[in-house]
Amino acid sequence: MANEQRIDRLGRYAGILALPGLGLGLYLGLVWAPPDAMMGDVQRIMYVHFPSWIAVALSYFAGFVASILYLVKREERFDYWAQAGVEVGVVFNITGLISGSLWGRPTWGVYWTWDPRLTTTAIMLVTFAGYLVLRAFVEDPETRARTAALVATVGFLNVPIVYFSVRWWRTLHQMQSSPSTVDPSMVLPLRIMMVSFTLITLYLMSRRFLVAAAEGAAERESLRMGAANG
Amino acid sequence: MDNLGFIAAAYLATLIVVGGYTVALWRRLKRARENRRPNGRTQEPAG
């Protein structure tokens, strides 16, 4: 319980810290930064699109590590962190795909195409959404946690494929940029938004962990009472 | 600003999805904590 209070407190700090960063990042990205020389103003979608994928990578990685730890140690807290990582990852996976589609229409001419990067991110979303559906359908807590951990571990194998897809198959989606290839006036708002999204991710994961811990305790108690009543 | 509609839609969609999820989490956490309290559903029956 003391551990949960610490997670609650740290999560709140992350959430509070994210707010001024978000405000500043939005101002710099939407007003202060210059438009892109080729794409014009629509490139400003980058300041919300790319940080979404940072949040996805962080969340799914947390879910993956927690799943491995659960499979090795069989401690419930790792299952709670795995749930938190995957669910928050799915949320940002959705925002990343939506903002990418809205960026793609004016620049590529289409909202969606079966480009390797887009396809692998769609597969990633379906896989981790499947993880959440699976959890809803398995009643036994141990079987549910074990099966879900296996799905998250196997599902995470796609994450490096998503990252390298733009290098392995050079098609429509551009390769990763680096600060050396982006104008400094665009790097600053992007970095601020990345830090803010990371803090929001930590905040959401802490809330989701607390939900999982509270629901897990209630489920254990319910099972215990059911067993005691025969 | 050109393509303002696409820019606004991308930011708004992100706000709605993340904001909606955050509010849903708050409600779920509140409910889960209420169920955990001594007089909630998880209380040991008297006797």
CSV table of C-alpha atoms in Angstrom, one decimal:
chain,number,residue,atom,x,y,z
A,1,MET,CA,0.0,0.0,0.0
A,2,ALA,CA,2.9,2.4,0.8
A,3,ASN,CA,4.3,1.5,-2.6
A,4,GLU,CA,1.0,2.4,-4.2
A,5,GLN,CA,1.0,5.8,-2.4
A,6,ARG,CA,4.4,6.5,-3.7
A,7,ILE,CA,3.4,5.6,-7.3
A,8,ASP,CA,0.3,7.8,-6.8
A,9,ARG,CA,2.4,10.7,-5.7
A,10,LEU,CA,5.1,10.4,-8.4
A,11,GLY,CA,2.4,10.0,-11.1
A,12,ARG,CA,0.7,13.2,-9.9
A,13,TYR,CA,4.0,15.1,-10.0
A,14,ALA,CA,4.6,13.8,-13.6
A,15,GLY,CA,1.0,15.0,-14.6
A,16,ILE,CA,1.5,18.4,-13.0
A,17,LEU,CA,4.9,18.9,-14.6
A,18,ALA,CA,3.5,17.9,-18.1
A,19,LEU,CA,0.9,20.8,-18.2
A,20,PRO,CA,3.2,23.8,-18.5
A,21,GLY,CA,5.4,21.9,-20.9
A,22,LEU,CA,2.4,21.1,-23.1
A,23,GLY,CA,1.3,24.7,-23.1
A,24,LEU,CA,4.8,25.9,-24.0
A,25,GLY,CA,5.3,23.2,-26.6
A,26,LEU,CA,1.9,24.0,-28.2
A,27,TYR,CA,2.7,27.7,-28.4
A,28,LEU,CA,6.2,27.1,-29.8
A,29,GLY,CA,5.0,24.4,-32.3
A,30,LEU,CA,1.9,26.2,-33.6
A,31,VAL,CA,3.0,29.8,-33.4
A,32,TRP,CA,6.7,30.3,-32.9
A,33,ALA,CA,8.3,27.6,-35.1
A,34,PRO,CA,8.5,28.5,-38.8
A,35,PRO,CA,6.5,26.5,-41.4
A,36,ASP,CA,8.4,23.7,-43.2
A,37,ALA,CA,10.0,24.8,-46.5
A,38,MET,CA,8.4,21.9,-48.5
A,39,MET,CA,5.2,21.0,-46.6
A,40,GLY,CA,4.2,24.4,-45.2
A,41,ASP,CA,2.2,24.7,-42.0
A,42,VAL,CA,0.8,21.1,-42.1
A,43,GLN,CA,4.2,19.9,-40.9
A,44,ARG,CA,3.1,21.4,-37.5
A,45,ILE,CA,1.3,18.1,-37.0
A,46,MET,CA,4.7,16.6,-36.3
A,47,TYR,CA,4.7,18.3,-32.8
A,48,VAL,CA,1.8,16.0,-31.8
A,49,HIS,CA,2.4,13.0,-34.1
A,50,PHE,CA,6.0,12.2,-33.2
A,51,PRO,CA,5.6,12.6,-29.4
A,52,SER,CA,2.6,10.1,-29.7
A,53,TRP,CA,5.0,7.5,-31.0
A,54,ILE,CA,7.5,8.2,-28.3
A,55,ALA,CA,4.7,7.6,-25.8
A,56,VAL,CA,3.8,4.3,-27.7
A,57,ALA,CA,7.4,3.1,-27.6
A,58,LEU,CA,7.8,3.9,-23.9
A,59,SER,CA,4.4,2.3,-22.9
A,60,TYR,CA,4.8,-0.9,-24.9
A,61,PHE,CA,8.4,-1.3,-23.7
A,62,ALA,CA,7.1,-1.0,-20.1
A,63,GLY,CA,4.4,-3.5,-20.9
A,64,PHE,CA,7.0,-5.9,-22.4
A,65,VAL,CA,9.4,-5.7,-19.5
A,66,ALA,CA,6.7,-6.0,-17.0
A,67,SER,CA,5.3,-9.1,-18.8
A,68,ILE,CA,8.7,-10.8,-18.9
A,69,LEU,CA,9.1,-10.0,-15.2
A,70,TYR,CA,5.7,-11.5,-14.5
A,71,LEU,CA,6.5,-14.7,-16.4
A,72,VAL,CA,9.7,-15.0,-14.4
A,73,LYS,CA,8.6,-13.9,-10.9
A,74,ARG,CA,4.8,-14.4,-11.0
A,75,GLU,CA,4.2,-11.3,-8.9
A,76,GLU,CA,0.9,-9.5,-9.5
A,77,ARG,CA,2.4,-6.0,-9.5
A,78,PHE,CA,4.2,-6.8,-12.7
A,79,ASP,CA,0.9,-7.9,-14.3
A,80,TYR,CA,-0.6,-4.5,-13.2
A,81,TRP,CA,2.3,-2.7,-14.8
A,82,ALA,CA,1.9,-4.7,-18.0
A,83,GLN,CA,-1.8,-3.8,-18.2
A,84,ALA,CA,-0.8,-0.2,-17.7
A,85,GLY,CA,1.9,-0.2,-20.3
A,86,VAL,CA,-0.2,-1.9,-23.0
A,87,GLU,CA,-3.4,0.1,-22.4
A,88,VAL,CA,-1.7,3.5,-22.4
A,89,GLY,CA,0.3,2.3,-25.5
A,90,VAL,CA,-2.9,1.5,-27.3
A,91,VAL,CA,-4.3,5.0,-26.6
A,92,PHE,CA,-1.2,6.7,-28.1
A,93,ASN,CA,-1.1,4.2,-30.9
A,94,ILE,CA,-4.5,5.4,-31.9
A,95,THR,CA,-3.6,9.1,-31.7
A,96,GLY,CA,-0.4,8.4,-33.6
A,97,LEU,CA,-2.3,6.8,-36.4
A,98,ILE,CA,-5.0,9.5,-36.5
A,99,SER,CA,-2.5,12.4,-36.6
A,100,GLY,CA,-0.5,10.5,-39.2
A,101,SER,CA,-3.5,10.0,-41.4
A,102,LEU,CA,-4.4,13.7,-41.1
A,103,TRP,CA,-0.8,14.6,-42.1
A,104,GLY,CA,-0.8,12.0,-44.9
A,105,ARG,CA,-3.9,13.4,-46.7
A,106,PRO,CA,-2.4,16.8,-47.7
A,107,THR,CA,1.1,15.6,-48.2
A,108,TRP,CA,0.7,12.1,-49.8
A,109,GLY,CA,-2.8,12.6,-51.2
A,110,VAL,CA,-4.3,9.7,-49.1
A,111,TYR,CA,-5.4,9.2,-45.5
A,112,TRP,CA,-4.1,5.6,-45.6
A,113,THR,CA,-1.9,3.4,-47.7
A,114,TRP,CA,-0.4,0.0,-47.1
A,115,ASP,CA,3.1,1.4,-46.7
A,116,PRO,CA,5.3,-0.9,-44.5
A,117,ARG,CA,5.5,1.6,-41.7
A,118,LEU,CA,1.8,2.2,-41.6
A,119,THR,CA,1.0,-1.5,-42.0
A,120,THR,CA,3.4,-2.5,-39.1
A,121,THR,CA,1.9,0.2,-36.8
A,122,ALA,CA,-1.6,-1.1,-37.6
A,123,ILE,CA,-0.6,-4.6,-36.9
A,124,MET,CA,0.9,-3.4,-33.6
A,125,LEU,CA,-2.4,-1.7,-32.6
A,126,VAL,CA,-4.4,-4.8,-33.5
A,127,THR,CA,-2.0,-7.0,-31.5
A,128,PHE,CA,-2.1,-4.9,-28.3
A,129,ALA,CA,-5.8,-4.3,-28.6
A,130,GLY,CA,-6.1,-8.1,-28.8
A,131,TYR,CA,-4.2,-8.2,-25.5
A,132,LEU,CA,-6.9,-6.1,-23.9
A,133,VAL,CA,-9.7,-8.1,-25.4
A,134,LEU,CA,-8.1,-11.3,-24.2
A,135,ARG,CA,-7.9,-10.0,-20.7
A,136,ALA,CA,-11.6,-9.3,-20.7
A,137,PHE,CA,-12.4,-12.9,-21.7
A,138,VAL,CA,-10.3,-15.0,-19.4
A,139,GLU,CA,-11.8,-15.4,-15.9
A,140,ASP,CA,-9.1,-17.1,-13.9
A,141,PRO,CA,-6.7,-14.3,-12.8
A,142,GLU,CA,-3.5,-16.4,-13.1
A,143,THR,CA,-4.3,-17.8,-16.5
A,144,ARG,CA,-5.3,-14.4,-17.6
A,145,ALA,CA,-2.1,-12.8,-16.4
A,146,ARG,CA,0.1,-15.6,-17.8
A,147,THR,CA,-1.6,-15.7,-21.3
A,148,ALA,CA,-1.6,-11.9,-21.5
A,149,ALA,CA,2.1,-11.7,-20.6
A,150,LEU,CA,2.9,-14.2,-23.4
A,151,VAL,CA,0.8,-12.1,-25.9
A,152,ALA,CA,2.6,-8.9,-24.9
A,153,THR,CA,6.0,-10.5,-25.1
A,154,VAL,CA,5.3,-11.9,-28.6
A,155,GLY,CA,3.5,-8.7,-29.7
A,156,PHE,CA,6.5,-6.6,-28.7
A,157,LEU,CA,8.6,-8.4,-31.3
A,158,ASN,CA,6.9,-6.2,-33.9
A,159,VAL,CA,8.0,-2.9,-32.2
A,160,PRO,CA,11.6,-3.0,-33.6
A,161,ILE,CA,10.2,-4.0,-37.0
A,162,VAL,CA,8.0,-0.9,-36.9
A,163,TYR,CA,11.1,1.2,-36.1
A,164,PHE,CA,13.3,-0.3,-38.8
A,165,SER,CA,10.5,-0.6,-41.4
A,166,VAL,CA,11.4,2.8,-42.9
A,167,ARG,CA,15.0,1.7,-43.4
A,168,TRP,CA,14.4,-1.8,-44.6
A,169,TRP,CA,11.6,-0.9,-47.1
A,170,ARG,CA,12.0,2.6,-48.3
A,171,THR,CA,8.6,3.5,-49.6
A,172,LEU,CA,6.3,6.5,-48.8
A,173,HIS,CA,6.9,7.2,-45.1
A,174,GLN,CA,10.1,9.2,-44.5
A,175,MET,CA,13.1,7.8,-42.5
A,176,GLN,CA,13.7,9.0,-39.0
A,177,SER,CA,14.9,12.6,-38.7
A,178,SER,CA,17.6,13.6,-36.2
A,179,PRO,CA,18.3,17.0,-34.6
A,180,SER,CA,21.2,17.5,-37.2
A,181,THR,CA,18.7,17.3,-40.1
A,182,VAL,CA,15.9,19.4,-38.5
A,183,ASP,CA,16.0,23.2,-38.1
A,184,PRO,CA,16.8,24.2,-34.4
A,185,SER,CA,13.6,26.2,-34.3
A,186,MET,CA,11.7,23.0,-34.9
A,187,VAL,CA,13.8,20.9,-32.6
A,188,LEU,CA,13.0,22.9,-29.5
A,189,PRO,CA,9.2,22.6,-29.6
A,190,LEU,CA,9.5,19.0,-30.6
A,191,ARG,CA,11.8,18.2,-27.6
A,192,ILE,CA,9.4,20.0,-25.2
A,193,MET,CA,6.4,18.1,-26.6
A,194,MET,CA,8.4,14.8,-26.4
A,195,VAL,CA,9.2,15.5,-22.7
A,196,SER,CA,5.6,16.5,-22.0
A,197,PHE,CA,4.1,13.4,-23.7
A,198,THR,CA,6.6,11.3,-21.7
A,199,LEU,CA,5.4,12.8,-18.5
A,200,ILE,CA,1.7,12.3,-19.5
A,201,THR,CA,2.5,8.7,-20.3
A,202,LEU,CA,4.0,8.2,-16.8
A,203,TYR,CA,1.0,9.9,-15.3
A,204,LEU,CA,-1.5,7.7,-17.2
A,205,MET,CA,0.5,4.6,-16.5
A,206,SER,CA,0.6,5.4,-12.8
A,207,ARG,CA,-3.2,5.9,-12.8
A,208,ARG,CA,-3.8,2.6,-14.7
A,209,PHE,CA,-1.5,0.7,-12.4
A,210,LEU,CA,-3.5,2.0,-9.4
A,211,VAL,CA,-6.7,0.9,-11.1
A,212,ALA,CA,-5.3,-2.6,-11.8
A,213,ALA,CA,-4.0,-2.9,-8.2
A,214,ALA,CA,-7.4,-1.9,-6.7
A,215,GLU,CA,-9.4,-4.1,-9.1
A,216,GLY,CA,-6.9,-7.0,-8.4
A,217,ALA,CA,-7.4,-6.6,-4.7
A,218,ALA,CA,-11.2,-6.6,-5.1
A,219,GLU,CA,-11.1,-9.7,-7.3
A,220,ARG,CA,-8.8,-11.6,-4.9
A,221,GLU,CA,-11.1,-10.7,-2.0
A,222,SER,CA,-14.2,-11.7,-4.0
A,223,LEU,CA,-12.6,-15.1,-4.9
A,224,ARG,CA,-11.5,-15.6,-1.3
A,225,MET,CA,-15.1,-14.9,0.0
A,226,GLY,CA,-16.5,-17.2,-2.7
A,227,ALA,CA,-14.2,-20.0,-1.6
A,228,ALA,CA,-15.0,-19.4,2.1
A,229,ASN,CA,-18.7,-19.6,1.4
A,230,GLY,CA,-18.3,-22.9,-0.3
B,1,MET,CA,-1.9,29.1,-42.1
B,2,ASP,CA,-2.5,26.6,-44.8
B,3,ASN,CA,-4.2,23.2,-44.2
B,4,LEU,CA,-5.6,24.6,-40.9
B,5,GLY,CA,-8.4,22.0,-40.9
B,6,PHE,CA,-6.0,19.1,-40.9
B,7,ILE,CA,-3.8,20.7,-38.2
B,8,ALA,CA,-6.7,21.5,-36.0
B,9,ALA,CA,-8.2,18.0,-36.5
B,10,ALA,CA,-4.9,16.3,-35.6
B,11,TYR,CA,-4.5,18.3,-32.4
B,12,LEU,CA,-8.2,18.0,-31.5
B,13,ALA,CA,-8.3,14.2,-32.1
B,14,THR,CA,-5.3,13.7,-29.9
B,15,LEU,CA,-6.9,15.9,-27.2
B,16,ILE,CA,-10.2,14.0,-27.4
B,17,VAL,CA,-8.6,10.5,-27.3
B,18,VAL,CA,-6.0,11.2,-24.5
B,19,GLY,CA,-8.4,13.5,-22.6
B,20,GLY,CA,-11.3,11.0,-22.8
B,21,TYR,CA,-9.0,8.2,-21.7
B,22,THR,CA,-7.7,10.3,-18.8
B,23,VAL,CA,-11.3,11.1,-17.6
B,24,ALA,CA,-12.3,7.4,-18.0
B,25,LEU,CA,-9.3,6.4,-15.9
B,26,TRP,CA,-10.1,8.9,-13.1
B,27,ARG,CA,-13.7,7.5,-12.9
B,28,ARG,CA,-12.5,3.9,-12.9
B,29,LEU,CA,-9.9,4.7,-10.2
B,30,LYS,CA,-12.5,6.4,-8.1
B,31,ARG,CA,-14.9,3.4,-8.4
B,32,ALA,CA,-12.1,0.9,-7.7
B,33,ARG,CA,-11.0,2.8,-4.6
B,34,GLU,CA,-14.6,3.0,-3.3
B,35,ASN,CA,-14.9,-0.7,-3.7
B,36,ARG,CA,-11.8,-1.2,-1.6
B,37,ARG,CA,-12.9,0.9,1.3
B,38,PRO,CA,-14.0,-0.8,4.6
B,39,ASN,CA,-17.7,-0.4,3.9
B,40,GLY,CA,-17.3,-1.2,0.2
B,41,ARG,CA,-18.0,-4.5,-1.6
B,42,THR,CA,-14.8,-6.1,-0.6
B,43,GLN,CA,-15.5,-5.9,3.2
B,44,GLU,CA,-15.4,-9.1,5.1
B,45,PRO,CA,-19.0,-10.1,6.1
B,46,ALA,CA,-19.7,-9.7,9.8
B,47,GLY,CA,-19.6,-12.9,11.8
